[in-house]
Short mmCIF file of C-alpha atoms and ligand atoms in Angstrom, two decimals:
data_model
loop_
_atom_site.label_atom_id
_atom_site.label_comp_id
_atom_site.label_asym_id
_atom_site.label_seq_id
_atom_site.Cartn_x
_atom_site.Cartn_y
_atom_site.Cartn_z
CA MET A 1 14.76 -8.19 6.85
CA LEU A 2 13.55 -11.07 9.76
CA THR A 3 15.59 -14.46 9.81
CA VAL A 4 13.70 -17.44 9.51
CA ARG A 5 12.67 -17.91 13.40
CA GLU A 6 12.07 -14.19 13.59
CA ALA A 7 9.31 -14.35 10.21
CA ILE A 8 7.88 -18.16 11.79
CA GLN A 9 7.31 -16.23 15.16
CA LYS A 10 6.27 -12.91 14.13
CA ARG A 11 3.63 -14.15 11.49
CA ARG A 12 -0.08 -13.45 11.57
CA SER A 13 -3.20 -13.79 9.55
CA THR A 14 -3.77 -9.97 8.65
CA ARG A 15 -7.24 -8.67 7.40
CA SER A 16 -6.76 -5.46 8.05
CA PHE A 17 -4.79 -3.98 5.38
CA LYS A 18 -3.83 -0.26 4.84
CA PRO A 19 -4.13 0.93 0.52
CA THR A 20 -0.24 1.16 0.49
CA PRO A 21 1.18 -0.94 -3.50
CA VAL A 22 2.92 -3.47 -2.54
CA PRO A 23 6.07 -2.95 -4.70
CA ASP A 24 6.75 -4.97 -7.83
CA GLU A 25 10.57 -5.92 -6.21
CA MET A 26 8.55 -7.39 -3.34
CA ILE A 27 6.17 -8.83 -5.56
CA LEU A 28 9.31 -10.42 -7.44
CA GLU A 29 10.71 -11.59 -4.22
CA MET A 30 7.35 -13.67 -3.03
CA LEU A 31 7.21 -15.72 -6.84
CA GLU A 32 11.27 -15.86 -6.71
CA ALA A 33 10.28 -17.40 -2.51
CA ALA A 34 7.91 -19.61 -4.36
CA ARG A 35 9.64 -20.61 -7.44
CA LEU A 36 12.43 -22.01 -5.12
CA ALA A 37 10.16 -24.13 -3.21
CA PRO A 38 11.05 -27.97 -3.05
CA SER A 39 8.13 -30.39 -4.73
CA ALA A 40 8.27 -34.15 -4.50
CA SER A 41 10.84 -35.70 -7.50
CA ASN A 42 10.85 -31.73 -7.67
CA ASN A 43 7.56 -31.45 -10.21
CA GLN A 44 6.88 -27.91 -9.13
CA PRO A 45 2.78 -28.07 -10.36
CA TRP A 46 2.63 -24.64 -9.02
CA ARG A 47 1.40 -21.50 -10.59
CA PHE A 48 0.30 -18.22 -10.28
CA VAL A 49 -1.45 -14.84 -10.97
CA VAL A 50 -1.10 -11.13 -9.80
CA VAL A 51 -3.72 -9.69 -8.56
CA THR A 52 -3.56 -5.84 -8.46
CA ASP A 53 -5.61 -4.14 -10.94
CA ALA A 54 -8.40 -2.44 -8.32
CA GLU A 55 -11.43 -3.55 -10.71
CA GLU A 56 -9.93 -7.22 -10.16
CA LYS A 57 -9.45 -7.14 -6.18
CA LYS A 58 -12.75 -6.18 -5.65
CA ALA A 59 -14.51 -8.66 -7.89
CA LEU A 60 -12.00 -11.34 -6.44
CA ARG A 61 -13.44 -10.40 -2.55
CA LYS A 62 -16.83 -11.07 -4.58
CA ILE A 63 -16.14 -14.65 -5.64
CA CYS A 64 -14.38 -14.96 -1.96
CA PHE A 65 -17.27 -14.96 0.21
CA ASN A 66 -17.06 -10.87 0.27
CA GLN A 67 -13.86 -10.89 2.91
CA SER A 68 -13.14 -7.41 2.90
CA PHE A 69 -9.64 -7.59 3.13
CA ILE A 70 -9.50 -9.02 -0.34
CA GLU A 71 -9.92 -6.25 -2.46
CA ASP A 72 -8.25 -4.02 0.38
CA ALA A 73 -4.43 -6.27 0.40
CA GLY A 74 -1.81 -4.07 -2.23
CA VAL A 75 -1.92 -7.87 -4.02
CA ASP A 76 -3.85 -10.98 -4.05
CA PHE A 77 -2.28 -14.09 -5.33
CA VAL A 78 -3.67 -16.31 -6.96
CA PHE A 79 -2.35 -19.93 -6.82
CA CYS A 80 -3.30 -22.58 -9.17
CA ALA A 81 -0.88 -25.72 -10.27
CA ASP A 82 -0.83 -27.47 -13.43
CA PRO A 83 -1.31 -31.41 -13.99
CA SER A 84 0.39 -31.57 -17.34
CA SER A 85 3.53 -30.99 -14.68
CA TYR A 86 2.76 -35.35 -13.72
CA SER A 87 2.36 -35.36 -17.59
CA VAL A 88 5.01 -38.74 -18.41
CA GLU A 89 6.80 -36.43 -20.30
CA SER A 90 7.24 -33.73 -17.36
CA ARG A 91 8.47 -36.48 -14.94
CA ARG A 92 10.75 -38.40 -17.62
CA ARG A 93 12.29 -34.90 -18.05
CA ARG A 94 12.54 -34.06 -14.09
CA ILE A 95 14.13 -37.52 -13.55
CA GLN A 96 16.48 -36.84 -16.33
CA GLU A 97 17.68 -34.10 -14.95
CA ALA A 98 18.19 -35.63 -11.28
CA VAL A 99 20.44 -38.06 -12.91
CA ASP A 100 22.07 -34.96 -14.63
CA SER A 101 22.46 -33.19 -11.50
CA GLY A 102 24.91 -35.87 -9.65
CA LEU A 103 21.99 -37.33 -7.87
CA ILE A 104 22.37 -41.10 -8.78
CA SER A 105 26.31 -40.81 -8.61
CA GLU A 106 26.65 -39.35 -5.79
CA GLY A 107 24.88 -41.92 -4.01
CA ASN A 108 21.90 -39.96 -2.69
CA LEU A 109 19.33 -42.21 -5.27
CA SER A 110 20.20 -45.65 -5.51
CA ASP A 111 19.82 -47.82 -8.94
CA SER A 112 16.67 -49.35 -7.94
CA THR A 113 14.90 -46.26 -6.76
CA LEU A 114 15.74 -44.86 -10.37
CA GLN A 115 14.18 -48.13 -12.00
CA ARG A 116 11.03 -47.34 -9.29
CA TYR A 117 10.28 -44.15 -10.03
CA GLN A 118 11.26 -44.70 -14.48
CA GLU A 119 8.14 -47.42 -14.66
CA MET A 120 5.61 -44.90 -11.73
CA ALA A 121 6.69 -42.13 -14.74
CA ALA A 122 5.50 -44.59 -17.11
CA ASN A 123 1.98 -43.54 -17.56
CA GLU A 124 -0.41 -40.36 -17.75
CA PRO A 125 -1.87 -40.42 -14.56
CA ASP A 126 -5.14 -39.57 -13.54
CA LEU A 127 -6.65 -36.60 -12.32
CA PRO A 128 -8.26 -37.69 -9.13
CA SER A 129 -4.33 -39.26 -8.05
CA LEU A 130 -2.99 -35.95 -8.70
CA LEU A 131 -4.85 -34.00 -6.43
CA THR A 132 -2.83 -34.91 -3.30
CA PRO A 133 0.35 -33.96 -5.07
CA LEU A 134 -0.91 -30.88 -6.87
CA THR A 135 -2.38 -29.38 -4.13
CA ALA A 136 0.46 -30.23 -0.92
CA ASN A 137 3.73 -28.99 -3.23
CA THR A 138 1.95 -26.06 -4.60
CA TYR A 139 1.06 -25.18 -0.88
CA ILE A 140 4.78 -25.61 0.01
CA ALA A 141 5.80 -22.62 -1.81
CA VAL A 142 3.18 -20.31 -1.29
CA GLU A 143 4.10 -21.00 2.42
CA HIS A 144 7.37 -19.88 1.54
CA MET A 145 6.06 -16.43 0.16
CA VAL A 146 3.72 -16.00 2.91
CA LEU A 147 7.53 -16.41 5.22
CA MET A 148 8.91 -13.97 2.25
CA ALA A 149 5.97 -11.82 3.33
CA THR A 150 7.00 -11.79 6.19
CA GLY A 151 10.08 -10.63 6.35
CA LEU A 152 9.53 -7.97 3.41
CA GLY A 153 7.39 -6.23 6.94
CA LEU A 154 4.28 -7.25 4.76
CA GLY A 155 1.02 -9.24 6.64
CA SER A 156 -0.49 -11.77 4.06
CA CYS A 157 -3.81 -13.99 5.06
CA TRP A 158 -4.52 -17.78 3.11
CA VAL A 159 -7.99 -17.47 1.84
CA GLY A 160 -9.43 -20.69 0.89
CA GLY A 161 -13.34 -19.43 1.32
CA ILE A 162 -13.95 -18.88 -2.62
CA SER A 163 -17.44 -19.68 -3.42
CA SER A 164 -16.88 -19.88 -7.02
CA TYR A 165 -13.43 -21.41 -8.43
CA LYS A 166 -15.38 -20.99 -12.21
CA ASP A 167 -15.77 -17.70 -11.29
CA ILE A 168 -11.88 -16.74 -10.34
CA ARG A 169 -11.11 -18.63 -13.52
CA ASP A 170 -13.40 -16.73 -15.88
CA MET A 171 -12.45 -13.08 -13.73
CA LEU A 172 -8.55 -14.01 -14.99
CA GLN A 173 -8.57 -15.86 -18.02
CA ILE A 174 -6.69 -19.26 -16.44
CA PRO A 175 -6.16 -21.97 -19.20
CA ARG A 176 -8.55 -24.58 -18.96
CA GLY A 177 -6.75 -27.59 -16.96
CA ILE A 178 -5.10 -25.13 -14.85
CA LEU A 179 -6.83 -25.69 -11.24
CA VAL A 180 -7.46 -23.11 -9.26
CA LEU A 181 -6.30 -22.96 -5.51
CA GLY A 182 -6.93 -20.64 -3.89
CA VAL A 183 -5.65 -16.93 -2.78
CA LEU A 184 -3.55 -15.39 -0.67
CA ALA A 185 -3.75 -11.70 -0.13
CA VAL A 186 -0.51 -8.92 0.77
CA GLY A 187 -0.24 -6.21 2.01
CA TYR A 188 0.88 -3.42 4.59
CA THR A 189 -0.72 -4.55 7.93
CA ASN A 190 -3.06 -1.62 9.00
CA ILE A 191 -4.35 -2.89 12.17
CA GLU A 192 -1.72 -5.36 13.75
CA PRO A 193 -3.53 -9.02 14.36
CA LYS A 194 -3.45 -10.32 18.02
CA ALA A 195 -1.84 -13.78 17.87
CA ARG A 196 -3.95 -17.26 17.21
CA PRO A 197 -4.00 -20.02 20.23
CA HIS A 198 -1.85 -22.19 18.27
CA HIS A 199 -1.73 -26.08 19.94
CA PRO A 200 1.54 -25.81 22.66
CA LEU A 201 4.03 -28.79 21.58
CA GLU A 202 2.90 -32.31 23.92
CA LYS A 203 -0.60 -31.54 22.14
CA ILE A 204 0.92 -32.31 18.50
CA MET A 205 3.87 -34.87 19.53
CA LEU A 206 2.30 -38.72 19.65
CA ARG A 207 5.01 -39.27 21.66
CA PRO A 208 7.11 -36.97 23.97
CA PHE A 209 9.83 -35.17 22.17
CA PRO A 210 12.49 -35.45 24.58
CA ALA A 211 11.31 -38.64 25.70
C1 LIG B 301 -5.51 -23.28 3.75
C2 LIG B 301 -5.89 -22.07 4.31
C3 LIG B 301 -7.09 -21.22 3.41
C4 LIG B 301 -7.54 -20.29 4.94
N1 LIG B 301 -8.39 -19.37 4.28
C5 LIG B 301 -8.95 -18.61 5.01
C6 LIG B 301 -10.51 -18.18 4.83
O1 LIG B 301 -10.80 -17.69 4.03
N2 LIG B 301 -10.49 -16.91 5.06
C7 LIG B 301 -9.27 -15.93 6.63
O2 LIG B 301 -10.26 -14.57 7.08
N3 LIG B 301 -8.55 -16.96 7.10
C8 LIG B 301 -8.24 -17.66 6.69
N4 LIG B 301 -6.89 -18.89 6.83
C9 LIG B 301 -6.68 -18.38 7.95
C10 LIG B 301 -6.51 -19.34 9.22
O3 LIG B 301 -8.23 -18.67 9.31
C11 LIG B 301 -5.54 -19.17 10.34
O4 LIG B 301 -4.61 -19.62 9.49
C12 LIG B 301 -5.70 -19.14 11.39
O5 LIG B 301 -6.74 -19.14 12.42
C13 LIG B 301 -4.29 -18.97 12.46
O6 LIG B 301 -3.84 -17.61 12.44
P1 LIG B 301 -2.74 -17.25 12.19
O7 LIG B 301 -2.65 -16.99 10.58
O8 LIG B 301 -2.81 -16.26 12.33
O9 LIG B 301 -1.87 -18.09 12.88
C14 LIG B 301 -6.81 -19.68 5.81
C15 LIG B 301 -5.37 -20.56 6.72
C16 LIG B 301 -4.75 -21.65 5.50
C17 LIG B 301 -3.64 -22.58 5.46
#
């Protein structure tokens, strides 16, 4: 298993996979990596469908602008988000868990912060206001899966190029209300991808570090 640094440095988007199945144990390790991801207020909105069936992968490929690696991948994870993670009931439960786990008494969260959270959790949010938290928090979990895949010696590629989210929903019978956000293709790398140019540090720093 690679170190975190090695996995971050080695990771590339892989678009050429061997036709070798990915063992269930590895799929479960990637799902476990997602499960343990951080999320704002621990709301954990991410949901997944594991696609390993050849016909389903073929259909997914067609829906995703015919990107062939989606069919060739050993496994495609369709990642989704559940807006009910932000219902009044769910958020109240998460706040109570924070209290029960000692976040307050340890002094890490002040009483006034807790009160603010409780006020915010008093109303059902509308879907537009949830789109950013649903997406941002789910993406964190997916990147956990990407790094776990790299650590396990697998290649992966995020897929945002989707022609119809509805077609994915219908094909996989994803329950109404759950948002389909994207696909992560994972498998044994066939052709090692070249590193894509990533901006130098100076470009991404808005003020120099070290000063
Ligand atoms: C949200 C997201 C969506 C992406 N969608 C696609 C896609 O549909 N097809 C594809 O080939 N690559 C896709 N990529 C991969 C990017 O093109 C890739 O990460 C970028 O070019 C940098 O290359 P690297 O990942 O090898 O460092 C996506 C990446 C992200 C984060």
